[in-house]
mmCIF file of C-alpha atoms and ligand atoms in Angstrom:
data_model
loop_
_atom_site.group_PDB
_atom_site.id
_atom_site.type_symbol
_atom_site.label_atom_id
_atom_site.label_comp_id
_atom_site.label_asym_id
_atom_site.label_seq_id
_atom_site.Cartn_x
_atom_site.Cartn_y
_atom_site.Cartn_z
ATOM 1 C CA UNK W 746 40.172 96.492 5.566
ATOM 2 C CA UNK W 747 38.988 98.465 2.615
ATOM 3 C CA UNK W 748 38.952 101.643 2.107
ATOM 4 C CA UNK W 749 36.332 102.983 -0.587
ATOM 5 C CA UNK W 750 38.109 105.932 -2.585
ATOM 6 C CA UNK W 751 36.251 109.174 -1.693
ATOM 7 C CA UNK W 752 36.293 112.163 -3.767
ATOM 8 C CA UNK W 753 36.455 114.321 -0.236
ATOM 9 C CA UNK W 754 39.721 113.965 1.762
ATOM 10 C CA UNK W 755 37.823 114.513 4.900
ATOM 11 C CA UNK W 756 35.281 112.807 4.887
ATOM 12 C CA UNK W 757 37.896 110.070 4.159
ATOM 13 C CA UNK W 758 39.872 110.707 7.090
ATOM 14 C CA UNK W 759 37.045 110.801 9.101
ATOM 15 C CA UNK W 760 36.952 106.657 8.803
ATOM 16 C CA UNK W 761 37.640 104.103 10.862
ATOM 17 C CA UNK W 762 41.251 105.600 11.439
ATOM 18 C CA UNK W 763 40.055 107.848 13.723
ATOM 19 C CA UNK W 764 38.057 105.133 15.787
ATOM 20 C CA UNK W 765 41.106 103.200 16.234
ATOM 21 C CA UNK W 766 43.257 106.096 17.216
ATOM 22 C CA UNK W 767 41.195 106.568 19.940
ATOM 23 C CA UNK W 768 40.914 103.129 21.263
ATOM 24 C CA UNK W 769 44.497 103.467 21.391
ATOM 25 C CA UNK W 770 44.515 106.850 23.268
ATOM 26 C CA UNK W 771 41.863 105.664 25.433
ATOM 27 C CA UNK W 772 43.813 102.540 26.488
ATOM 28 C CA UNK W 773 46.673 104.435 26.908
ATOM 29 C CA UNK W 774 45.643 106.523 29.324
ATOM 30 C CA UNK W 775 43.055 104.073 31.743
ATOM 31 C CA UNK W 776 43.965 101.930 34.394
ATOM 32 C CA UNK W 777 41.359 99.461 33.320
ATOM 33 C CA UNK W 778 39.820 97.288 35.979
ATOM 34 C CA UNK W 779 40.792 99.427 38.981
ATOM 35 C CA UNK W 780 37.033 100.694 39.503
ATOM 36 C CA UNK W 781 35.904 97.311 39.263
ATOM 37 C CA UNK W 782 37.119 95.591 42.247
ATOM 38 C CA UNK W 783 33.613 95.559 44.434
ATOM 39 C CA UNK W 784 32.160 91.984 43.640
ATOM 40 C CA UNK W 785 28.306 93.251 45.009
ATOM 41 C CA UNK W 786 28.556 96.189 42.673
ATOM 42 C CA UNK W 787 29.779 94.182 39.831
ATOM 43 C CA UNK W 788 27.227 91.807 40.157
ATOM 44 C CA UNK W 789 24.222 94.115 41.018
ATOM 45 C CA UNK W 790 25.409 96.044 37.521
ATOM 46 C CA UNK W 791 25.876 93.105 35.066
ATOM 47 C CA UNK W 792 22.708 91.606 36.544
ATOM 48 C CA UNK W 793 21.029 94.570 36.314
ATOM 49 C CA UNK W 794 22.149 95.181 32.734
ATOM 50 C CA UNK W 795 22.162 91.428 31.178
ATOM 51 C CA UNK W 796 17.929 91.644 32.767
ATOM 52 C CA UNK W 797 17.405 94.963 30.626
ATOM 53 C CA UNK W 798 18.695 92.808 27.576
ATOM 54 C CA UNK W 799 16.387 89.857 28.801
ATOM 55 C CA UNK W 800 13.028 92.002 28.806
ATOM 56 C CA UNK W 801 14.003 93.502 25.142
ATOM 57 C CA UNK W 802 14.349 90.369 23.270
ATOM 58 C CA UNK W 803 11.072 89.155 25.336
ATOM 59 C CA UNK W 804 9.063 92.082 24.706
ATOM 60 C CA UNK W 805 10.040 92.054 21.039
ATOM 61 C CA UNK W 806 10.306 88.806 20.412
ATOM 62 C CA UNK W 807 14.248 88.632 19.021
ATOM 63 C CA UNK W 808 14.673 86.332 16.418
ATOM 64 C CA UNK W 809 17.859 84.054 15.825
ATOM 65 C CA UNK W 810 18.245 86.121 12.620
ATOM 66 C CA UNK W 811 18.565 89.293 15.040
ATOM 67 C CA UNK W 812 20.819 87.917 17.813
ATOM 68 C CA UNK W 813 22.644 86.725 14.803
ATOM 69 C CA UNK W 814 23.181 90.040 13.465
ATOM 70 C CA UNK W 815 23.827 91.381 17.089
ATOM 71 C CA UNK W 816 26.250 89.465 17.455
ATOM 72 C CA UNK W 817 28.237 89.999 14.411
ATOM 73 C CA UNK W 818 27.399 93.819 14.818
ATOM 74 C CA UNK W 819 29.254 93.787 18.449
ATOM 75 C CA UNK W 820 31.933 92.172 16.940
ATOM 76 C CA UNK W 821 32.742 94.141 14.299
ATOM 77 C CA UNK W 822 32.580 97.159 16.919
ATOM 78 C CA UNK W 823 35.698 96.344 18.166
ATOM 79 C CA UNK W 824 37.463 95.285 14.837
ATOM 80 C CA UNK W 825 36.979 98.652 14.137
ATOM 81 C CA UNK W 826 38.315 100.103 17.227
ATOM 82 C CA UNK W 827 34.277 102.272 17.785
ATOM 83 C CA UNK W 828 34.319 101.424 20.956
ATOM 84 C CA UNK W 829 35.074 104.588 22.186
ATOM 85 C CA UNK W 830 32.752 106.340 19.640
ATOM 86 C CA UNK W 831 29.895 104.287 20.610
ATOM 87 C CA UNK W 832 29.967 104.348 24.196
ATOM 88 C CA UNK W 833 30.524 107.764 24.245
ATOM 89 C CA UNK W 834 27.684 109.270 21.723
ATOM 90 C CA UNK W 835 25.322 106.801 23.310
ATOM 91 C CA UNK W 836 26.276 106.450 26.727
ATOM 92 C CA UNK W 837 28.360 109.040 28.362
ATOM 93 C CA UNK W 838 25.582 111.994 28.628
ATOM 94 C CA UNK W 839 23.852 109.636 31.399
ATOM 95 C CA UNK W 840 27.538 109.062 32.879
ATOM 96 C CA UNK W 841 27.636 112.840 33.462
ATOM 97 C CA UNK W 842 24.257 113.741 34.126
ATOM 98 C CA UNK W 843 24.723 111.531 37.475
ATOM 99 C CA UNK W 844 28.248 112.312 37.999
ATOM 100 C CA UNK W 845 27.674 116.253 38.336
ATOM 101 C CA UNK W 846 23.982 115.618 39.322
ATOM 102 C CA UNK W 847 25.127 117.941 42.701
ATOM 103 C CA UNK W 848 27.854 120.716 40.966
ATOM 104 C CA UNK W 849 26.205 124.325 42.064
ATOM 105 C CA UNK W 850 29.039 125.590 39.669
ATOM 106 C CA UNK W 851 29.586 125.349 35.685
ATOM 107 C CA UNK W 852 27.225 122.562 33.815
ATOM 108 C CA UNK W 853 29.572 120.041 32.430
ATOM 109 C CA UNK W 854 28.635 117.792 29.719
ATOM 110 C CA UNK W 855 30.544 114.434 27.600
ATOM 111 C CA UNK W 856 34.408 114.363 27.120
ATOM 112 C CA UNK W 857 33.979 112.395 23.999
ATOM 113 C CA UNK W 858 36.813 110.379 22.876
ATOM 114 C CA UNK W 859 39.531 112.842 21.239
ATOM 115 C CA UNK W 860 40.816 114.857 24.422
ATOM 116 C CA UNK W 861 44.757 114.884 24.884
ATOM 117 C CA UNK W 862 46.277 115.883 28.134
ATOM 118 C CA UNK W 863 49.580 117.633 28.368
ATOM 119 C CA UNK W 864 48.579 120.157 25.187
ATOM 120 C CA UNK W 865 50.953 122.790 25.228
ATOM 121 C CA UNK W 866 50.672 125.626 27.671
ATOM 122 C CA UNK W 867 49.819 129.617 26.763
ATOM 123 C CA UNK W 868 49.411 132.422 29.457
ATOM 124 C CA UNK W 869 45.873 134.104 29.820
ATOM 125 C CA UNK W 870 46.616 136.046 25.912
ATOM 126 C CA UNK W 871 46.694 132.546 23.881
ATOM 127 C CA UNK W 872 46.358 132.135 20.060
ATOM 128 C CA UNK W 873 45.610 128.115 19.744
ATOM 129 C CA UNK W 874 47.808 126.555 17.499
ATOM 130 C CA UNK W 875 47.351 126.313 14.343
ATOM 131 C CA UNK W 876 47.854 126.198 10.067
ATOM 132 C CA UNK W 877 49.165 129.270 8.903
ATOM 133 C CA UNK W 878 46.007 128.558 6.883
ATOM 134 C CA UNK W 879 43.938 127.884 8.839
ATOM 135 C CA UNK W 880 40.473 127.598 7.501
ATOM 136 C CA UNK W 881 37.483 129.171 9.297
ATOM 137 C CA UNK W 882 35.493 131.825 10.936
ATOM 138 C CA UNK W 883 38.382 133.856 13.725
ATOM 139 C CA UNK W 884 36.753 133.315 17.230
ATOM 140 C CA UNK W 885 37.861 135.570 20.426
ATOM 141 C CA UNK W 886 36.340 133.130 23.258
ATOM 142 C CA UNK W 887 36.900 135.032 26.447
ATOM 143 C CA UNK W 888 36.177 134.925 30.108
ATOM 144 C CA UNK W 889 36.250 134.642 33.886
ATOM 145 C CA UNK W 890 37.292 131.475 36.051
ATOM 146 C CA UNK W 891 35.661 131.732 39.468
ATOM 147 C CA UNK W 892 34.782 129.624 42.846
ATOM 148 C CA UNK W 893 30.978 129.023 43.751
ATOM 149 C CA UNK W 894 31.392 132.233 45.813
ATOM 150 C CA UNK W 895 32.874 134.275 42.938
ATOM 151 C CA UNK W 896 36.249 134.817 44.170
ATOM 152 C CA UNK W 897 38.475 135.067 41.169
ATOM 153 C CA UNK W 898 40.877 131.873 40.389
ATOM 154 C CA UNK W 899 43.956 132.916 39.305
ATOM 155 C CA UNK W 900 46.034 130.281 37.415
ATOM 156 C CA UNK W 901 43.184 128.293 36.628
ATOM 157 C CA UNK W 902 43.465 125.911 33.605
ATOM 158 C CA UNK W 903 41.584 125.845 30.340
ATOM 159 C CA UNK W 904 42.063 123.267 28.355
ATOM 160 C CA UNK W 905 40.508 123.776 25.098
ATOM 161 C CA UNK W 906 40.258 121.292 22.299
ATOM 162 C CA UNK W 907 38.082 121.318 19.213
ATOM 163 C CA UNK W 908 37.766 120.291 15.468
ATOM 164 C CA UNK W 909 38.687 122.557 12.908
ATOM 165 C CA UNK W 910 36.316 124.165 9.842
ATOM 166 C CA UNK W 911 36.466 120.658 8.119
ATOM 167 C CA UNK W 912 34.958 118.931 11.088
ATOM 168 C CA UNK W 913 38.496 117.179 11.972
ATOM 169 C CA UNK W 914 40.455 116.532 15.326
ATOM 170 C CA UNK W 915 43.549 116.917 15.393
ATOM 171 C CA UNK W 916 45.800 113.139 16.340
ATOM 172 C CA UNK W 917 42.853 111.609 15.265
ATOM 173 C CA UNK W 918 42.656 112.510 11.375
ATOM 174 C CA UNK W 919 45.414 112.456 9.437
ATOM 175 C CA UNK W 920 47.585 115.198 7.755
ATOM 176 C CA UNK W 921 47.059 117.843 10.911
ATOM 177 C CA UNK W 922 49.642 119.342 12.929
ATOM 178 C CA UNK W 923 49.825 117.262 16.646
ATOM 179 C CA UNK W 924 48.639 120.142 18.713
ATOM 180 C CA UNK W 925 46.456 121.611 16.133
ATOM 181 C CA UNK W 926 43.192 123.504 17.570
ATOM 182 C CA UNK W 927 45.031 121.865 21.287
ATOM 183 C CA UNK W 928 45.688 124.331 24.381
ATOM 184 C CA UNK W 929 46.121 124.973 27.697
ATOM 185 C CA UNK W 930 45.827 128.498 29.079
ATOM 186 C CA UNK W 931 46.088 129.762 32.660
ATOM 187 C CA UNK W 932 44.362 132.406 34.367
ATOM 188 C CA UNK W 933 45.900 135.856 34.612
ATOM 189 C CA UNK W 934 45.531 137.214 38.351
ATOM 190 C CA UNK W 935 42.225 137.943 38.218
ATOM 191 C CA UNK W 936 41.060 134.324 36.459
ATOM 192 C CA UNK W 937 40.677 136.109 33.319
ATOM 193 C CA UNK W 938 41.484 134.456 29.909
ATOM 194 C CA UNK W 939 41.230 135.475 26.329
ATOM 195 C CA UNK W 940 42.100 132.500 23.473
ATOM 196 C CA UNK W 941 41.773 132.930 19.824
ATOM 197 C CA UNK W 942 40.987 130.304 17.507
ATOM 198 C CA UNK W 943 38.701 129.320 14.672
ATOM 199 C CA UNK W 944 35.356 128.459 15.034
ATOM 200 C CA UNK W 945 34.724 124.319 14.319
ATOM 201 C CA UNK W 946 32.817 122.893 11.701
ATOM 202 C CA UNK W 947 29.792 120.141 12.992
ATOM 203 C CA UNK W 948 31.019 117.172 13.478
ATOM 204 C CA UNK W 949 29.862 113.881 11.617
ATOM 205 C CA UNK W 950 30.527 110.776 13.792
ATOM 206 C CA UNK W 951 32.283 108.760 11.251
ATOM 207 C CA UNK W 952 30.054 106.923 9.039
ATOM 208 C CA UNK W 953 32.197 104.167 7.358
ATOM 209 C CA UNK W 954 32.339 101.840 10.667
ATOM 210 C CA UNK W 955 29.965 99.811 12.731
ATOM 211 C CA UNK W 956 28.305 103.556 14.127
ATOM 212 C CA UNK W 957 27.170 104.911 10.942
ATOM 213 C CA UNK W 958 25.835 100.806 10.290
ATOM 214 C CA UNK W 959 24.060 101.176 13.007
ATOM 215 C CA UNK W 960 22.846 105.035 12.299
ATOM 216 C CA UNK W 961 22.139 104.188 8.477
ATOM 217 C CA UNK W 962 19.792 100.792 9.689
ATOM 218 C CA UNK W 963 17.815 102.654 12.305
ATOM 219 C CA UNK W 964 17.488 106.007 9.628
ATOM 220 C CA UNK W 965 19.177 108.242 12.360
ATOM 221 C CA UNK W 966 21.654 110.831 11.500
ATOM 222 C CA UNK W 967 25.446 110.900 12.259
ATOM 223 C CA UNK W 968 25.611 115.142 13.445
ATOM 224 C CA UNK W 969 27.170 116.416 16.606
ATOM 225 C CA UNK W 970 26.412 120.096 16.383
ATOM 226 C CA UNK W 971 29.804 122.310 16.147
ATOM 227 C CA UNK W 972 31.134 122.331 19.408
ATOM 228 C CA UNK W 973 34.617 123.571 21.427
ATOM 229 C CA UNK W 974 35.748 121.172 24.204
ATOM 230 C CA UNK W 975 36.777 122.537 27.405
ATOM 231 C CA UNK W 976 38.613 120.588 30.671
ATOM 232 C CA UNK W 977 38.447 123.676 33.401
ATOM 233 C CA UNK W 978 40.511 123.232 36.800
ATOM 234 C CA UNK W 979 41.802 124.784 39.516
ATOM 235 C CA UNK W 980 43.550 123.441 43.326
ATOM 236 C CA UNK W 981 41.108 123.458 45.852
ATOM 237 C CA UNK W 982 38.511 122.974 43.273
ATOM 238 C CA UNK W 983 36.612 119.946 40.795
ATOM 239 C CA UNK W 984 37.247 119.867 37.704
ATOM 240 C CA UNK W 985 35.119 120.263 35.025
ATOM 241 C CA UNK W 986 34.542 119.103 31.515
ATOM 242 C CA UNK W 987 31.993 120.400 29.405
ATOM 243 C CA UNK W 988 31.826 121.597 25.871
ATOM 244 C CA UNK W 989 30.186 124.933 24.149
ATOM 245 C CA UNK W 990 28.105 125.169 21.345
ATOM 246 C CA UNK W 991 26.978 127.701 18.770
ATOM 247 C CA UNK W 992 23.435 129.052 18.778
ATOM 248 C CA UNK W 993 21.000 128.921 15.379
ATOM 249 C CA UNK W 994 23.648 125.965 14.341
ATOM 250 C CA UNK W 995 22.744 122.528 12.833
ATOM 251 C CA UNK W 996 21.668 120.179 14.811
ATOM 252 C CA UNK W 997 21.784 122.209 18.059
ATOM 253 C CA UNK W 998 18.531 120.542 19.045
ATOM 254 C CA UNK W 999 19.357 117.225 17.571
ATOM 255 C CA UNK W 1000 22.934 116.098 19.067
ATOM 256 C CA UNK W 1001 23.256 112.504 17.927
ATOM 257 C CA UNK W 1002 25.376 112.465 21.529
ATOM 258 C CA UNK W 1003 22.405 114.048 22.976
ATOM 259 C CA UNK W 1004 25.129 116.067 24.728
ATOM 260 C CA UNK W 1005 23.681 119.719 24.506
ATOM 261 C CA UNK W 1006 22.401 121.821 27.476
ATOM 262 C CA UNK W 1007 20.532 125.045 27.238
ATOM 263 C CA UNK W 1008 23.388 126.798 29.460
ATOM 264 C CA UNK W 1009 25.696 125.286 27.086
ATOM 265 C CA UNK W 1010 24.786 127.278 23.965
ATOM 266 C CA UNK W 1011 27.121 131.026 23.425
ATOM 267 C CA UNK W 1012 25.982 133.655 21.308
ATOM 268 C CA UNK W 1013 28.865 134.992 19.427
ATOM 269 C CA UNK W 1014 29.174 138.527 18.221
ATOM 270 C CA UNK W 1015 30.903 139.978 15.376
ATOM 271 C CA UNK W 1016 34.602 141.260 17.036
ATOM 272 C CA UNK W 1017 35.258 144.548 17.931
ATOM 273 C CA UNK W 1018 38.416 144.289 16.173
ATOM 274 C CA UNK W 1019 36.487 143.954 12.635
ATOM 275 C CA UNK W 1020 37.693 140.474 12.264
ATOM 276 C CA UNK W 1021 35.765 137.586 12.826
ATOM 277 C CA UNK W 1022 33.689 136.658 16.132
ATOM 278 C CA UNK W 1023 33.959 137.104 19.955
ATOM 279 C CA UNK W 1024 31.958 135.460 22.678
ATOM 280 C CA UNK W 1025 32.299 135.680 26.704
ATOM 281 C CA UNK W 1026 31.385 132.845 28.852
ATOM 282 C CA UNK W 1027 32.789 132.695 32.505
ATOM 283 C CA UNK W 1028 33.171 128.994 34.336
ATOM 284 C CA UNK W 1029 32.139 128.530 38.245
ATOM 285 C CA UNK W 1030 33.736 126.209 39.724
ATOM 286 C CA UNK W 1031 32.602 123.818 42.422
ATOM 287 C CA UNK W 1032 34.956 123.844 45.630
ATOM 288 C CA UNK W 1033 36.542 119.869 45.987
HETATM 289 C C1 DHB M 1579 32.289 111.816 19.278
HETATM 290 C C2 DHB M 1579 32.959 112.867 18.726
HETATM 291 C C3 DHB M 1579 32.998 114.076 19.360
HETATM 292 O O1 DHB M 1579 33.663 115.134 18.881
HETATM 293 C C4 DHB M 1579 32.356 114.224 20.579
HETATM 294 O O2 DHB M 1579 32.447 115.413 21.164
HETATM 295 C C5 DHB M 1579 31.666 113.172 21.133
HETATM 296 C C6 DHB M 1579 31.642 111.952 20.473
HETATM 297 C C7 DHB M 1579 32.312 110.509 18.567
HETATM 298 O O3 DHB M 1579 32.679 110.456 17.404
HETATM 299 O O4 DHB M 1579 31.999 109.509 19.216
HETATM 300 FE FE1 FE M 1580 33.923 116.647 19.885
#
């Protein structure tokens, strides 16, 4: 592989490194094949999806030169480990519009591919961890974990993960601290929680890799609008994931991972401690 000098350390660490870092994480943590055991559904899906491909190259008429560059495209896809980045900027948001199609609680929206479980654990007061520097806007983000019929969930967990002001993940870009901008915080007794961080940067998928090929030939753009990532849970109750997003922001209304929801978007305020931003946003959730 190689790597073009950049004069901008970020944008050089967000390059294929990070893609391959998360194809590791992902395979780490999946139990691959497990979902896949019903022959009918298997075949009803691949037939399904291989007869989608089938009408495109029809309709358009697909040249060799095409299927040639398809080919080599997919490839190279997985020699850069964008799996994970690809399926989930282009394919997730219809995962999880189906999956919660029923929730009467919190909207969730895309994981994404840089969560971490296990990130360590704060009580309902919780600074994130972070740089003694580090750079960006203070954020208060505040609020109230509750069931469907708004009793209170004490000891609820948020798990909050999110880039920092240059746009970078922590374990997936290099030169960050492990657990930077990485928490879990529990409820206090009345499902309250108050966690202080920084506010994120947007987020450019990373263009050096088979995704920005793809983004530069069709003239799309590589934004995610700034965003915090949230896993919310509680026993007795679903999960959710979702993520928040920050209103009057680029590309709010142009996600590249089309994963932005009206009830999605906060409206910060300036503190009332004088120092950087608060918002509140409570999370409902659904009973199991
Ligand atoms: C990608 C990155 C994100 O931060 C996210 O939330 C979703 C997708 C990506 O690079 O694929
Ligand atoms: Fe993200």
């Amino acid at each position: 592989m190689t790597i073009t000098p950049t004069p901008n350390p970020a944008e050089e660490a967000t390059a294929a490194a990070s893609g391959a870092a998360a194809t590791e994480k992902f395979r780490s943590r999946q139990h691959t094949g497990s979902a896949m055991a019903d022959t009918k559904r298997v075949d009803t899906l691949a037939s399904e999806m291989l007869s989608a491909v089938h009408d495109i190259i029809r309709r358009h008429k697909v040249t060799y030169a095409e299927y040639d560059a398809l080919k080599a495209w997919l490839i190279q896809v997985g020699l850069d480990g964008e799996w994970p980045l690809f399926l989930d900027v282009w394919v997730e948001h219809v995962v999880e519009e189906v999956a919660n199609e029923n929730r009467q609680g919190s909207k969730g929206t895309i994981e994404g591919p840089y969560y971490v479980p296990d990130s360590p654990s704060f009580t309902a007061i919780a600074t994130l961890p972070m740089r003694e520097d580090e750079p960006g806007t203070p954020l208060l983000f505040q609020g109230q974990v509750t069931s469907v019929d708004g009793t209170p969930l004490a000891g609820a967990k948020v798990e909050m993960w999110h880039a920092d002001a240059n746009g970078l993940y922590s374990q997936f870009a290099p030169g960050l601290p492990e657990w930077n901008l990485r928490g879990t915080v529990l409820t206090d007794d009345q499902g309250n929680f108050r966690i202080h961080t920084k506010e994120p940067a947007p987020y450019q998928i990373p263009t050096d890799g088979s995704c920005g090929k793809l983004i530069a030939a069709a003239g799309w753009h590589a934004w995610r609008p700034a965003h915090l990532h949230l896993k919310v849970s509680a026993p007795g109750h679903q999960l959710i994931t979702t993520q928040l997003y920050f209103r009057g922001g680029s590309h709010v209304e142009d996600d590249i991972a089309s994963a932005v929801k009206p009830e999605l978007v906060l409206d910060p305020a300036p503190a009332a401690s004088g120092t950087g931003n608060e918002v509140t946003y409570d999370f409902v959730l659904d009973r199991a």
